[in-house]
PDB file of C-alpha atoms in Angstrom:
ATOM      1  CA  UNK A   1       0.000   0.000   0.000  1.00 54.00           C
ATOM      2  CA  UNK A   2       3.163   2.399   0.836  1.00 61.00           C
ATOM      3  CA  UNK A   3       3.205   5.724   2.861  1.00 67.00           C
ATOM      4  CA  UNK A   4      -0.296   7.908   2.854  1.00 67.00           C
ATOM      5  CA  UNK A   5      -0.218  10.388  -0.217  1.00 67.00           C
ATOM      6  CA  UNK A   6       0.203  14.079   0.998  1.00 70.00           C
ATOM      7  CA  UNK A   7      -2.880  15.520   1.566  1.00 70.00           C
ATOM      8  CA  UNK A   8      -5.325  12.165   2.665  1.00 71.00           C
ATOM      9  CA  UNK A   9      -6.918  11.603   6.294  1.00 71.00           C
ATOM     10  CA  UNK A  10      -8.004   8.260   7.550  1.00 72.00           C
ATOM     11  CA  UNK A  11     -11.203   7.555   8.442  1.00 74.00           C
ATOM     12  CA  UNK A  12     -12.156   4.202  10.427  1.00 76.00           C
ATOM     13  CA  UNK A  13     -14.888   2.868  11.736  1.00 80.00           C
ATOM     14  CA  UNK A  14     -15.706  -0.273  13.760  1.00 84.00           C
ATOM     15  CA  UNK A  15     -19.043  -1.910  14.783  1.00 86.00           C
ATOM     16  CA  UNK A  16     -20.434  -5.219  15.947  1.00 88.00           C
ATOM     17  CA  UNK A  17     -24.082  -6.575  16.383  1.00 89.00           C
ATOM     18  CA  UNK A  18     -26.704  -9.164  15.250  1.00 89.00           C
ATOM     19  CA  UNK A  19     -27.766  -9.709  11.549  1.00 88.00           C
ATOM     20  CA  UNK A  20     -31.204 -11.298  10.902  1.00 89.00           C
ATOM     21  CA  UNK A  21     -30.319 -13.668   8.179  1.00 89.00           C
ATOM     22  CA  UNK A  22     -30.556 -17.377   7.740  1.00 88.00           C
ATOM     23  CA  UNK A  23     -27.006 -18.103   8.854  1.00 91.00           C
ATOM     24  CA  UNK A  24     -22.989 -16.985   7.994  1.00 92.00           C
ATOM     25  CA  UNK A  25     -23.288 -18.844   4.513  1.00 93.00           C
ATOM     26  CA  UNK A  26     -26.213 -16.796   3.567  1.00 93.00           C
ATOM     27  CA  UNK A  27     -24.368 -13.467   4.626  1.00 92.00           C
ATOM     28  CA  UNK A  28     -21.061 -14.491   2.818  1.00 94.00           C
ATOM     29  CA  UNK A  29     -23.004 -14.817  -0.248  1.00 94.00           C
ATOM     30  CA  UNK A  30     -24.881 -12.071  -0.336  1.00 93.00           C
ATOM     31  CA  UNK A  31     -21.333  -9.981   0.662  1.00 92.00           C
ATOM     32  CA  UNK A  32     -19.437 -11.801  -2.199  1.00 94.00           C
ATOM     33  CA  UNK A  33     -22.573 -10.816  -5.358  1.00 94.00           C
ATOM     34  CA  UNK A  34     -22.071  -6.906  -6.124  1.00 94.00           C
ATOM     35  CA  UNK A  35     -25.270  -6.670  -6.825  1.00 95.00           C
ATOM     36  CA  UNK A  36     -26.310  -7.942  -3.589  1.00 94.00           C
ATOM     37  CA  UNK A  37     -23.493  -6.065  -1.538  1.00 92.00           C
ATOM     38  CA  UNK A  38     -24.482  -2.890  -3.747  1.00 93.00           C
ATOM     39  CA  UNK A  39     -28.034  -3.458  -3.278  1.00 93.00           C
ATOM     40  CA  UNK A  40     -27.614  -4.452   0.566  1.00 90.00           C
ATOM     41  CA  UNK A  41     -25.350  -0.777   1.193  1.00 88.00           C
ATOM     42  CA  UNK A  42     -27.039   0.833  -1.285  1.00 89.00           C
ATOM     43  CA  UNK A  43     -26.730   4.270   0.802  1.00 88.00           C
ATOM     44  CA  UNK A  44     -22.913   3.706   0.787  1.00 87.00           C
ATOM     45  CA  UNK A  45     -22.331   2.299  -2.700  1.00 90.00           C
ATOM     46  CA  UNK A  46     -23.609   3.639  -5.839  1.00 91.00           C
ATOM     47  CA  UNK A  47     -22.225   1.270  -7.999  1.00 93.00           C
ATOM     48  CA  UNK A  48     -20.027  -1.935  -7.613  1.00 95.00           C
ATOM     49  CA  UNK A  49     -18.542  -4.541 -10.449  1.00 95.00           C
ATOM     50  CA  UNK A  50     -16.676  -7.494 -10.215  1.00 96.00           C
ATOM     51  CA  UNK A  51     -13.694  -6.911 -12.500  1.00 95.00           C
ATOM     52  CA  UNK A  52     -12.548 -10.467 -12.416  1.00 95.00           C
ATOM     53  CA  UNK A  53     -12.641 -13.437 -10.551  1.00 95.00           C
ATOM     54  CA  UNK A  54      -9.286 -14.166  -9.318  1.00 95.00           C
ATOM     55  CA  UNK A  55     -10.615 -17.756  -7.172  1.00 94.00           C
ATOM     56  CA  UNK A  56     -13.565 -19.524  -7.461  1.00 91.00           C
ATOM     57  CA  UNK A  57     -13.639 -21.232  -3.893  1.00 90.00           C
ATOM     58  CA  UNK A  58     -12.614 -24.474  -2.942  1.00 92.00           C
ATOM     59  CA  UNK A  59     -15.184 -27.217  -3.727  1.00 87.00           C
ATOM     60  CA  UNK A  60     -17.905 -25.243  -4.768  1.00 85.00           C
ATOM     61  CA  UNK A  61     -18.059 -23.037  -1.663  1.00 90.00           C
ATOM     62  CA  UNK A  62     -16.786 -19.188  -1.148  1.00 94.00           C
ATOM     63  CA  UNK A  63     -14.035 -20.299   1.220  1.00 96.00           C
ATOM     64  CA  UNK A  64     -10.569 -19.355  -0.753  1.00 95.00           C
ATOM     65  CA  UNK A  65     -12.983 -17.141  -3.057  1.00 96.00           C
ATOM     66  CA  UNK A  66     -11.067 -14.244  -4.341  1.00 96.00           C
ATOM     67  CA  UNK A  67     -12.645 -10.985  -6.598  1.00 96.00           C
ATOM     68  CA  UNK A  68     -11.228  -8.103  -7.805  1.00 96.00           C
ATOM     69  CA  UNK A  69     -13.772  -5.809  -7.486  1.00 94.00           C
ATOM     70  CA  UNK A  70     -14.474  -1.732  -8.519  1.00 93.00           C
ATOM     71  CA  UNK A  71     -16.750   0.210  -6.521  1.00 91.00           C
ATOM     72  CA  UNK A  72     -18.298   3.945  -6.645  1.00 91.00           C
ATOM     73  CA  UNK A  73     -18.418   4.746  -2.780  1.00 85.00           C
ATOM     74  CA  UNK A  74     -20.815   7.786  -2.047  1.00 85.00           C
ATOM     75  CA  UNK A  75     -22.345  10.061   0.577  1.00 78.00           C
ATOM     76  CA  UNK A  76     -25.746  10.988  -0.001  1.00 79.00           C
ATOM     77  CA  UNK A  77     -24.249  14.967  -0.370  1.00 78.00           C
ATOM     78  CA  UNK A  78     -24.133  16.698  -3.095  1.00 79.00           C
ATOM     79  CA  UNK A  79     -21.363  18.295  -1.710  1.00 77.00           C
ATOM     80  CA  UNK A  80     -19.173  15.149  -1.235  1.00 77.00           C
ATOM     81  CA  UNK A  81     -18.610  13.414  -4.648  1.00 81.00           C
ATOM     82  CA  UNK A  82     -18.686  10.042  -5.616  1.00 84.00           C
ATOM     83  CA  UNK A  83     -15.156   8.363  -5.152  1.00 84.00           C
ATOM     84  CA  UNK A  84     -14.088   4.850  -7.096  1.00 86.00           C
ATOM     85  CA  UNK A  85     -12.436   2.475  -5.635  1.00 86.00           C
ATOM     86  CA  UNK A  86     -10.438  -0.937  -6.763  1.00 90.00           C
ATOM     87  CA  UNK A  87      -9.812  -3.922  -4.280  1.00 91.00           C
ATOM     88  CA  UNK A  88      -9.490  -7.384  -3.674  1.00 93.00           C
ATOM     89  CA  UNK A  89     -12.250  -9.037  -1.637  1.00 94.00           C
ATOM     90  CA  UNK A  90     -11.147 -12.018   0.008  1.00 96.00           C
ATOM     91  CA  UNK A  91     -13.386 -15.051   2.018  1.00 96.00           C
ATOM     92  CA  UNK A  92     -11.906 -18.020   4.376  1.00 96.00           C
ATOM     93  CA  UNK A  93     -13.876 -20.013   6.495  1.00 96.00           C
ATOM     94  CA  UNK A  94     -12.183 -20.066   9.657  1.00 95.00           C
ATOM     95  CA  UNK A  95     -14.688 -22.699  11.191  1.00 95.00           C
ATOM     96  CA  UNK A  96     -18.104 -24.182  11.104  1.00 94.00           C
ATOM     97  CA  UNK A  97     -20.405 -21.567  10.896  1.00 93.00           C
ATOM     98  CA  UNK A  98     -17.650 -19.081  11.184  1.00 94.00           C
ATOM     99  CA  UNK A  99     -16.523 -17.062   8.414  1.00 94.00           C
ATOM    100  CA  UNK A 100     -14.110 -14.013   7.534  1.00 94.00           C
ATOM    101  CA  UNK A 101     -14.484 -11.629   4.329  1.00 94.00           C
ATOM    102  CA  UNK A 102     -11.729  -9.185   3.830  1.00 93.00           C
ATOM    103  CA  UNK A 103     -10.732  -6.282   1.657  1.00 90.00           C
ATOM    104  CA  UNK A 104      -7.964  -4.246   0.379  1.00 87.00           C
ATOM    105  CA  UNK A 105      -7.356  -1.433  -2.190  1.00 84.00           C
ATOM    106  CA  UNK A 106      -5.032  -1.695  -5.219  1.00 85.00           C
ATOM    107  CA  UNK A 107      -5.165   1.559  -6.139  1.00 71.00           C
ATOM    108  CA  UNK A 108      -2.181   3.004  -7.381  1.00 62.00           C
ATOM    109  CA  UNK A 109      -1.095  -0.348  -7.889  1.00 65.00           C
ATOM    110  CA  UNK A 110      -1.888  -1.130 -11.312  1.00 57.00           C
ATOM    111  CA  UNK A 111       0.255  -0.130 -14.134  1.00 41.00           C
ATOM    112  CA  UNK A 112      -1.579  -1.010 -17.373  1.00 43.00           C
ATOM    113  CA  UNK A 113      -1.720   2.075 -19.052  1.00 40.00           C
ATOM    114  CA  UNK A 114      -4.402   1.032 -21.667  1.00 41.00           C
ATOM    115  CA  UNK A 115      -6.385  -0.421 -18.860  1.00 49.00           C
ATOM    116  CA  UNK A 116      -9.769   1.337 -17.868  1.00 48.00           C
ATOM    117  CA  UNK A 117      -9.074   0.858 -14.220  1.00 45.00           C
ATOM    118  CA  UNK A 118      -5.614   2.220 -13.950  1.00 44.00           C
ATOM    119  CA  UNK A 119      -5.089   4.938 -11.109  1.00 43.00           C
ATOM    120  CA  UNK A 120      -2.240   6.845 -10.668  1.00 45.00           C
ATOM    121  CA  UNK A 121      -0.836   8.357  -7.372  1.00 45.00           C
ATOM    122  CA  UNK A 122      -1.583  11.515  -9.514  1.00 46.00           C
ATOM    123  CA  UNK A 123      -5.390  11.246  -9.896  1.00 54.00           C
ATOM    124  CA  UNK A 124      -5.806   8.945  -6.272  1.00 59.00           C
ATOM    125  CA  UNK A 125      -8.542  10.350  -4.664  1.00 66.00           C
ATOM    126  CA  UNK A 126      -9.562   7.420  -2.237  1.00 70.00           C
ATOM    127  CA  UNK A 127      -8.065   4.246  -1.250  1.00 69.00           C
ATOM    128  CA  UNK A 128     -10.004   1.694   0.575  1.00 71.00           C
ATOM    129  CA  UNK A 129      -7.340   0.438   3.272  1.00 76.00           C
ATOM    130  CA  UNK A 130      -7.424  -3.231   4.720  1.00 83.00           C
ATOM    131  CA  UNK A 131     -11.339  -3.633   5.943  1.00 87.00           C
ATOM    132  CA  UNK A 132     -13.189  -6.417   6.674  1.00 89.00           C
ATOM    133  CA  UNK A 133     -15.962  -8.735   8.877  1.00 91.00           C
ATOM    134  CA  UNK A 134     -15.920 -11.854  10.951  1.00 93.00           C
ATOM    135  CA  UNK A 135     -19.284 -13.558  10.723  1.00 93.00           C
ATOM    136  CA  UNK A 136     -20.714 -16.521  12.942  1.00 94.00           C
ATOM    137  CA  UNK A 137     -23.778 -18.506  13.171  1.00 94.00           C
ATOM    138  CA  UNK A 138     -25.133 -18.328  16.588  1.00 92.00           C
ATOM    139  CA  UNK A 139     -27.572 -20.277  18.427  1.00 90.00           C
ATOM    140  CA  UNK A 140     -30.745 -18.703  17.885  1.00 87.00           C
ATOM    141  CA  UNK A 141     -30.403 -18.794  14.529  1.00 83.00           C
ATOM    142  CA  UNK A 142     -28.722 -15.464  13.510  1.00 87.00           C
ATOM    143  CA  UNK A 143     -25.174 -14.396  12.249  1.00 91.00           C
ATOM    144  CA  UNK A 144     -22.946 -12.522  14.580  1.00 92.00           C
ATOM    145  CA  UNK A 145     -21.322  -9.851  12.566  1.00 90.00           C
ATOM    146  CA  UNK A 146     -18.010  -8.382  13.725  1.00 89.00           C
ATOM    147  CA  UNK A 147     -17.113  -5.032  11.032  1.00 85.00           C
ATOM    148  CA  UNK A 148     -14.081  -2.704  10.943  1.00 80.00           C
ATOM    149  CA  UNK A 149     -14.061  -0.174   7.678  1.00 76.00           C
ATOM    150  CA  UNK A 150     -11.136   2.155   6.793  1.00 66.00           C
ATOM    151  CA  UNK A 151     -10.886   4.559   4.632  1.00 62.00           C
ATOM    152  CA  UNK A 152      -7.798   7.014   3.716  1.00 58.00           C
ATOM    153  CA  UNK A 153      -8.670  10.080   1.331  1.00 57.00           C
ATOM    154  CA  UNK A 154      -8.433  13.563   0.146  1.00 48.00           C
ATOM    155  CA  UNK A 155     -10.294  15.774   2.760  1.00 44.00           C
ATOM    156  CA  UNK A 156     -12.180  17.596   1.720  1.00 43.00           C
ATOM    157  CA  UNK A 157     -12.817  21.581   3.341  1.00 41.00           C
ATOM    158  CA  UNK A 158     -15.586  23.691   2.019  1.00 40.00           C
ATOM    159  CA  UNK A 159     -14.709  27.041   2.318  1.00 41.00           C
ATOM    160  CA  UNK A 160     -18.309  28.975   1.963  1.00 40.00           C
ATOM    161  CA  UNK A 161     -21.243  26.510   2.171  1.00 45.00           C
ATOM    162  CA  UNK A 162     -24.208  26.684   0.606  1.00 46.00           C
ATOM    163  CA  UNK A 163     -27.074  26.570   3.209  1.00 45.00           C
ATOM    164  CA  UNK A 164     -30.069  25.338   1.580  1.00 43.00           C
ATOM    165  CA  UNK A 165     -33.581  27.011   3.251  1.00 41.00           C
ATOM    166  CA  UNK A 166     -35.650  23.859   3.203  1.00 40.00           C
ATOM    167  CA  UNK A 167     -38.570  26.415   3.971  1.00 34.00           C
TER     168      UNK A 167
END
């Protein structure tokens, strides 16, 4: 990832709590579809594509699954615009019932200069930065999520904002 470009703050956040869906497996899958993780954060992610699937899974499951995914991250402001991101998303089963689906940005990384998702350290705005969740099943039939989200990019200062009357 190297140092933080000039300019970018880091923004983190971290949150754990019940999710009522059929189990881990369920949750996994629906994390690992971009439609389904777009549709499922759909206040957080405008748009999200799977560039190329890097791993399959081992024996039909998502455990070893890895994507390379692209994803338009957004704030419902218009004074905060949209801001792309590429990463690898990463599942493991750690146990029965127990899984672990984990993130990291290559911006900045990729050197194709031909290739429609290249991103240089001059144009990086945003750069997802190692994120992830730990779900298990628990007894009464829900998934116990465990989330930490990081984010480094430009900040962003408006100088004179507009106020908007909403009266």
């Amino acid at each position: 990832m190297g140092m933080k470009p000039a300019g970018f703050v880091f923004e983190a956040s971290r949150e754990s709590g019940l999710v009522i869906i059929d189990n881990s497996v369920a949750l996994v899958e629906t994390l690992m579809d971009e439609r389904r993780w777009s549709d499922m954060f759909s206040c957080m992610i405008a748009k999200a594509t799977i560039l190329e699937e890097v791993s399959t899974g081992i024996a039909g499951s998502r455990n070893g699954s890895l994507l390379l995914m692209k994803a338009e991250l957004q704030v419902l402001s218009p004074l905060v615009p949209i801001r792309e991101v590429i990463f690898l998303m990463f599942c493991k089963q750690l146990a029965e019932g127990a899984w672990a689906v984990v993130d990291v940005s290559i911006d900045g990384l990729m050197r194709d200069q031909n290739s429609a998702t290249t991103s240089t350290a001059a144009n990086l705005k945003c750069r997802r930065l190692p994120s992830g969740c730990v779900m298990q099943d628990t007894p009464n039939g829900f998934c116990k999520e465990y989330k930490i989200c990081s984010i480094s990019g430009i900040h962003i200062k408006i100088s004179s904002p507009t106020v908007l009357s909403l009266f």
